[in-house]
Amino acid sequence: MKFIHTSDWHLGRQFHNVSLLDDQQAVLDQLIRYIESNPVDAVVVAGDIYDRSVPPTIAIELLNKVVKRICGELNTPMILISGNHDGAERLGFGSEQMKNAGLHIISNFEDMLTPVVIKTESAGQVAFYGMPYNDPEQVRFAYQEPVSTHDQAHKLLAEKITEQFQPEQRNVLVSHCFVDGAIESESERPLSIGGSDRVSHEHFLNFDYVALGHLHQPQKKGEEYIRYSGSLMKYSFGEQNQKKGFTLVEIDENGFVSAEHVDLTAPHEMRIIEGELEQVIEQGNTDPKNEDYLLVRLMDKHAILNPMEKLRAVYPNVLHLEKPGMLIGVEQEMAQAKLARSEIDMFRDFFSEAQDSQLSQEQDQAISDIIKQLSQQAL
Amino acid sequence: MKFIHTSDWHLGRQFHNVSLLDDQQAVLDQLIRYIESNPVDAVVVAGDIYDRSVPPTIAIELLNKVVKRICGELNTPMILISGNHDGAERLGFGSEQMKNAGLHIISNFEDMLTPVVIKTESAGQVAFYGMPYNDPEQVRFAYQEPVSTHDQAHKLLAEKITEQFQPEQRNVLVSHCFVDGAIESESERPLSIGGSDRVSHEHFLNFDYVALGHLHQPQKKGEEYIRYSGSLMKYSFGEQNQKKGFTLVEIDENGFVSAEHVDLTAPHEMRIIEGELEQVIEQGNTDPKNEDYLLVRLMDKHAILNPMEKLRAVYPNVLHLEKPGMLIGVEQEMAQAKLARSEIDMFRDFFSEAQDSQLSQEQDQAISDIIKQLSQQAL
């Protein structure tokens, strides 16, 4: 059996005041065309379907169209969970009534414990458990257990789900969370401040596949079968080199799970272009993708009149302009000095200001070692 | 066959900064208990389900519970249309997927033309056509016809629906509009300014029953079978003497349609109490309904310290206070003079100001007759 794992659609998102809805629709059309030519047994969306808890009407209409096509016309069940951007109750209205039509919106703990079971000849019964996004406070309140971190919350919820396992079924978890050690992107909204949003992948080891949402870069974490599909499309310039699309998951008759990334391409990519104005304009004149959404970083060292206007004559969708080349004199030196300062330099500055003396050689070595350890852990 | 016709639930409404949600839930519980002991074949809600296009989450949760109970557990189909207070696209999400579970939300023209057909042994097939609320502009745009008033819009939409009639079916229309000559209440929001929102009941004569929403007073208009159920509960002090509840409609084997009003009572009624402070407080001490939502009209002629505080000691839910007794001197005389003036008095004033002469006796008689006619038509 095969299913599509996708997440972080963020329908209705704006980027530098530009609506991305047409791009989102185009990418979803590609997804639908893929299903038309390569039928699958289910489509899983691991949260952040909308960008806001009260999405704009046009985003609702787009989701409605997609659901009509996939569930209604292609007869492919969809399993959706709410993410931290979604309004769970709002998204969940009528979910009871939609189930028989193959649309499963899981937005509360009650529904979490009843899996969507898909029966196939090749892989038997596959149970999909949706764990809607919840703050630790909500989990503590619902289960009256001493839960104060995301990690504790996910441990508890995963245990509750595991209790429901049926021996004859394979088990897929759908969850929206930040697995510890995974790679962030600019366009995600932190689940909580200060790193307490991290969840160990070890809570998920009992499942046959874990379809994760929240992080926008496709990646696996901990095990081959614990994966982020990544977002539907790029949502920041920092994601210019990320692959975007969905994960195609296959479970064979022996229960062996494989997963591969399938590309989807937005009509407008998000890219960063660096160079002097003249070069950038020349390049733009022959750039077949000149309508992409761009951040242009102008390296010219002299002032330029109306650079945005000149750039938009060839690249109409320049959304942001940076001019690092135009920092002059002291400003430039300071900026460069700042860029050049490493963690150890900054700590030395801090120490000498706070203590009115320099680090001893031993102290300096100890701090250097700690910084090295920390940065290795982050990789 | 029997069905319930109700409308104007306005879930999520606030009244003088008090949330009415608990009252709305209590009244809907009564409705559900009625259905439990008196099964019906359908429940029709003729628009303004929510009070706002973006309803608060708690209102969505309440509707979800009601739907779960009526459609899911009592297996009674529900037919809902969007009203002028509802956000049609927002309310309509997933409607395609909900149909098979007996929840029919009709919020666009496409769905309008496909009736919900209920088959019963006693009355054969009854087709329910939902006409979602639309401005004339939306009708003009959708059908590319020269429509500029609500009346023209309803004429056109009713014609489009009539074309779908099947000879073996009875036809029920569900619509949210202002039928010309019907009685307004304070708590309705005008569909448009200046009276151009009125619709002739004659467009609806082809139907066997017309379940109307928008006006909050239960009433029939034009024909016995063209009816407003009125709102779920009172939404203004001006409605203190109105009956609230739903209309129970029955169609017998000969196609004969009868309708009767069934009362529902909110835990807090909305009432106006008039009197001097002392009297009102004395009455409050033994008033079994002292938690009602009240407008108190104090008739005392002298100033009173903290009247609200004194009143709320016995009537905790006094929401509004008027003190007509405390208008003094010229102000009082003017106010009383204004209150006392009838339409004919006001016309005489207007005429003498505009023409610099008095009405002749004949003119006076003619105007009196016209005013009398107009006020009789309104009844």
Short mmCIF file of N, CA and C in Angstrom, two decimals, chain A residues 50 54-57 60-61 63-64 67-68 71-72 89-103 105 108 110-111, chain B residues 50 54-57 60-61 63-64 67-68 71-72 89-103 105 108 110-111:
data_model
loop_
_atom_site.label_atom_id
_atom_site.label_comp_id
_atom_site.label_asym_id
_atom_site.label_seq_id
_atom_site.Cartn_x
_atom_site.Cartn_y
_atom_site.Cartn_z
N TYR A 50 -3.82 25.44 7.35
CA TYR A 50 -3.98 26.88 7.15
C TYR A 50 -2.82 27.60 7.81
N VAL A 54 -7.83 31.70 12.08
CA VAL A 54 -8.98 32.18 11.32
C VAL A 54 -8.49 32.48 9.90
N PRO A 55 -8.54 31.47 9.04
CA PRO A 55 -7.98 31.67 7.70
C PRO A 55 -8.87 32.55 6.84
N PRO A 56 -8.30 33.21 5.83
CA PRO A 56 -9.15 33.99 4.92
C PRO A 56 -10.06 33.07 4.11
N THR A 57 -11.21 33.61 3.70
CA THR A 57 -12.20 32.82 2.97
C THR A 57 -11.61 32.12 1.75
N ILE A 60 -10.05 28.86 2.62
CA ILE A 60 -11.06 27.83 2.90
C ILE A 60 -11.62 27.27 1.60
N GLU A 61 -11.87 28.17 0.65
CA GLU A 61 -12.40 27.71 -0.63
C GLU A 61 -11.40 26.81 -1.37
N LEU A 63 -9.04 24.88 0.04
CA LEU A 63 -9.03 23.57 0.70
C LEU A 63 -10.27 22.77 0.33
N ASN A 64 -11.39 23.46 0.24
CA ASN A 64 -12.65 22.80 -0.11
C ASN A 64 -12.55 22.15 -1.50
N VAL A 67 -10.18 19.05 -1.36
CA VAL A 67 -10.85 17.94 -0.68
C VAL A 67 -11.91 17.31 -1.58
N LYS A 68 -12.64 18.16 -2.30
CA LYS A 68 -13.68 17.70 -3.21
C LYS A 68 -13.06 16.81 -4.29
N CYS A 71 -10.92 13.53 -2.16
CA CYS A 71 -11.85 12.60 -1.49
C CYS A 71 -13.03 12.26 -2.40
N GLY A 72 -13.62 13.32 -2.97
CA GLY A 72 -14.90 13.15 -3.65
C GLY A 72 -14.73 12.47 -4.99
N GLU A 89 -10.59 23.76 16.76
CA GLU A 89 -12.06 23.63 16.81
C GLU A 89 -12.68 24.10 15.50
N ARG A 90 -12.12 25.16 14.96
CA ARG A 90 -12.64 25.73 13.73
C ARG A 90 -12.45 24.74 12.57
N LEU A 91 -11.23 24.15 12.52
CA LEU A 91 -10.93 23.18 11.46
C LEU A 91 -11.76 21.92 11.64
N GLY A 92 -12.08 21.60 12.90
CA GLY A 92 -12.72 20.32 13.19
C GLY A 92 -14.23 20.30 13.03
N PHE A 93 -14.87 21.43 12.71
CA PHE A 93 -16.33 21.45 12.62
C PHE A 93 -16.82 20.42 11.60
N GLY A 94 -17.78 19.63 12.02
CA GLY A 94 -18.41 18.69 11.10
C GLY A 94 -17.58 17.45 10.81
N SER A 95 -16.45 17.29 11.53
CA SER A 95 -15.55 16.18 11.18
C SER A 95 -16.26 14.83 11.32
N GLU A 96 -17.14 14.74 12.30
CA GLU A 96 -17.94 13.53 12.50
C GLU A 96 -18.73 13.19 11.22
N GLN A 97 -19.29 14.23 10.61
CA GLN A 97 -20.16 14.04 9.45
C GLN A 97 -19.36 13.76 8.18
N MET A 98 -18.04 14.09 8.21
CA MET A 98 -17.25 13.97 6.98
C MET A 98 -16.58 12.61 6.84
N LYS A 99 -16.53 11.88 7.96
CA LYS A 99 -15.76 10.64 7.97
C LYS A 99 -16.18 9.66 6.88
N ASN A 100 -17.49 9.45 6.75
CA ASN A 100 -17.96 8.47 5.78
C ASN A 100 -17.61 8.84 4.37
N ALA A 101 -17.37 10.14 4.14
CA ALA A 101 -16.99 10.57 2.80
C ALA A 101 -15.47 10.52 2.63
N GLY A 102 -14.77 9.97 3.62
CA GLY A 102 -13.33 9.79 3.48
C GLY A 102 -12.50 10.98 3.89
N LEU A 103 -13.14 11.96 4.54
CA LEU A 103 -12.36 13.11 5.01
C LEU A 103 -12.26 13.02 6.54
N ILE A 105 -10.70 14.63 9.73
CA ILE A 105 -10.00 15.76 10.34
C ILE A 105 -9.88 15.47 11.83
N ASN A 108 -8.94 16.65 18.05
CA ASN A 108 -9.07 16.55 19.51
C ASN A 108 -8.63 15.18 20.01
N GLU A 110 -10.13 12.89 21.72
CA GLU A 110 -11.07 11.79 21.56
C GLU A 110 -10.85 11.10 20.21
N ASP A 111 -10.77 11.94 19.17
CA ASP A 111 -10.59 11.37 17.83
C ASP A 111 -9.21 10.74 17.67
N TYR B 50 -25.04 31.43 12.73
CA TYR B 50 -24.11 32.18 13.56
C TYR B 50 -24.49 33.65 13.54
N VAL B 54 -17.37 35.44 11.00
CA VAL B 54 -16.31 34.70 11.69
C VAL B 54 -16.76 34.49 13.14
N PRO B 55 -17.47 33.39 13.38
CA PRO B 55 -18.03 33.19 14.72
C PRO B 55 -16.95 32.83 15.73
N PRO B 56 -17.18 33.09 17.02
CA PRO B 56 -16.22 32.66 18.03
C PRO B 56 -16.18 31.13 18.10
N THR B 57 -15.04 30.62 18.54
CA THR B 57 -14.84 29.16 18.59
C THR B 57 -15.93 28.46 19.39
N ILE B 60 -18.93 27.69 17.36
CA ILE B 60 -18.68 26.58 16.43
C ILE B 60 -18.80 25.25 17.18
N GLU B 61 -18.25 25.23 18.39
CA GLU B 61 -18.32 23.99 19.17
C GLU B 61 -19.76 23.64 19.53
N LEU B 63 -22.52 24.47 17.79
CA LEU B 63 -23.19 23.95 16.60
C LEU B 63 -22.74 22.52 16.32
N ASN B 64 -21.45 22.27 16.52
CA ASN B 64 -20.91 20.93 16.28
C ASN B 64 -21.61 19.89 17.17
N VAL B 67 -25.27 19.35 15.97
CA VAL B 67 -25.29 18.57 14.74
C VAL B 67 -24.98 17.09 15.03
N LYS B 68 -24.02 16.87 15.91
CA LYS B 68 -23.63 15.52 16.28
C LYS B 68 -24.83 14.78 16.88
N CYS B 71 -28.08 14.95 13.84
CA CYS B 71 -27.78 14.13 12.65
C CYS B 71 -27.20 12.79 13.06
N GLY B 72 -26.21 12.84 13.95
CA GLY B 72 -25.43 11.64 14.22
C GLY B 72 -26.18 10.65 15.09
N GLU B 89 -19.04 30.96 2.65
CA GLU B 89 -17.96 30.03 2.28
C GLU B 89 -17.42 29.34 3.52
N ARG B 90 -17.32 30.08 4.60
CA ARG B 90 -16.80 29.54 5.84
C ARG B 90 -17.73 28.46 6.38
N LEU B 91 -19.05 28.76 6.36
CA LEU B 91 -20.03 27.80 6.85
C LEU B 91 -20.08 26.58 5.94
N GLY B 92 -19.80 26.80 4.64
CA GLY B 92 -20.00 25.74 3.66
C GLY B 92 -18.85 24.76 3.53
N PHE B 93 -17.73 24.96 4.25
CA PHE B 93 -16.59 24.06 4.09
C PHE B 93 -16.97 22.61 4.39
N GLY B 94 -16.62 21.74 3.46
CA GLY B 94 -16.83 20.31 3.67
C GLY B 94 -18.27 19.87 3.47
N SER B 95 -19.14 20.77 2.97
CA SER B 95 -20.57 20.42 2.88
C SER B 95 -20.76 19.19 1.98
N GLU B 96 -19.94 19.10 0.94
CA GLU B 96 -20.00 17.94 0.04
C GLU B 96 -19.79 16.64 0.83
N GLN B 97 -18.85 16.68 1.79
CA GLN B 97 -18.48 15.48 2.54
C GLN B 97 -19.49 15.16 3.63
N MET B 98 -20.33 16.14 3.98
CA MET B 98 -21.24 15.95 5.10
C MET B 98 -22.60 15.40 4.68
N LYS B 99 -22.87 15.49 3.38
CA LYS B 99 -24.21 15.14 2.89
C LYS B 99 -24.65 13.74 3.29
N ASN B 100 -23.73 12.79 3.07
CA ASN B 100 -24.12 11.41 3.34
C ASN B 100 -24.42 11.16 4.81
N ALA B 101 -23.90 12.02 5.67
CA ALA B 101 -24.17 11.88 7.09
C ALA B 101 -25.42 12.67 7.49
N GLY B 102 -26.14 13.19 6.48
CA GLY B 102 -27.40 13.85 6.77
C GLY B 102 -27.28 15.32 7.14
N LEU B 103 -26.08 15.89 6.95
CA LEU B 103 -25.94 17.33 7.24
C LEU B 103 -25.81 18.06 5.91
N ILE B 105 -25.54 21.58 4.22
CA ILE B 105 -25.33 23.02 4.37
C ILE B 105 -25.33 23.62 2.97
N ASN B 108 -24.28 27.94 -1.62
CA ASN B 108 -23.98 28.50 -2.94
C ASN B 108 -25.06 28.12 -3.96
N GLU B 110 -24.92 26.60 -6.79
CA GLU B 110 -24.86 25.26 -7.37
C GLU B 110 -25.68 24.29 -6.50
N ASP B 111 -25.42 24.36 -5.19
CA ASP B 111 -26.14 23.45 -4.29
C ASP B 111 -27.62 23.77 -4.22
#
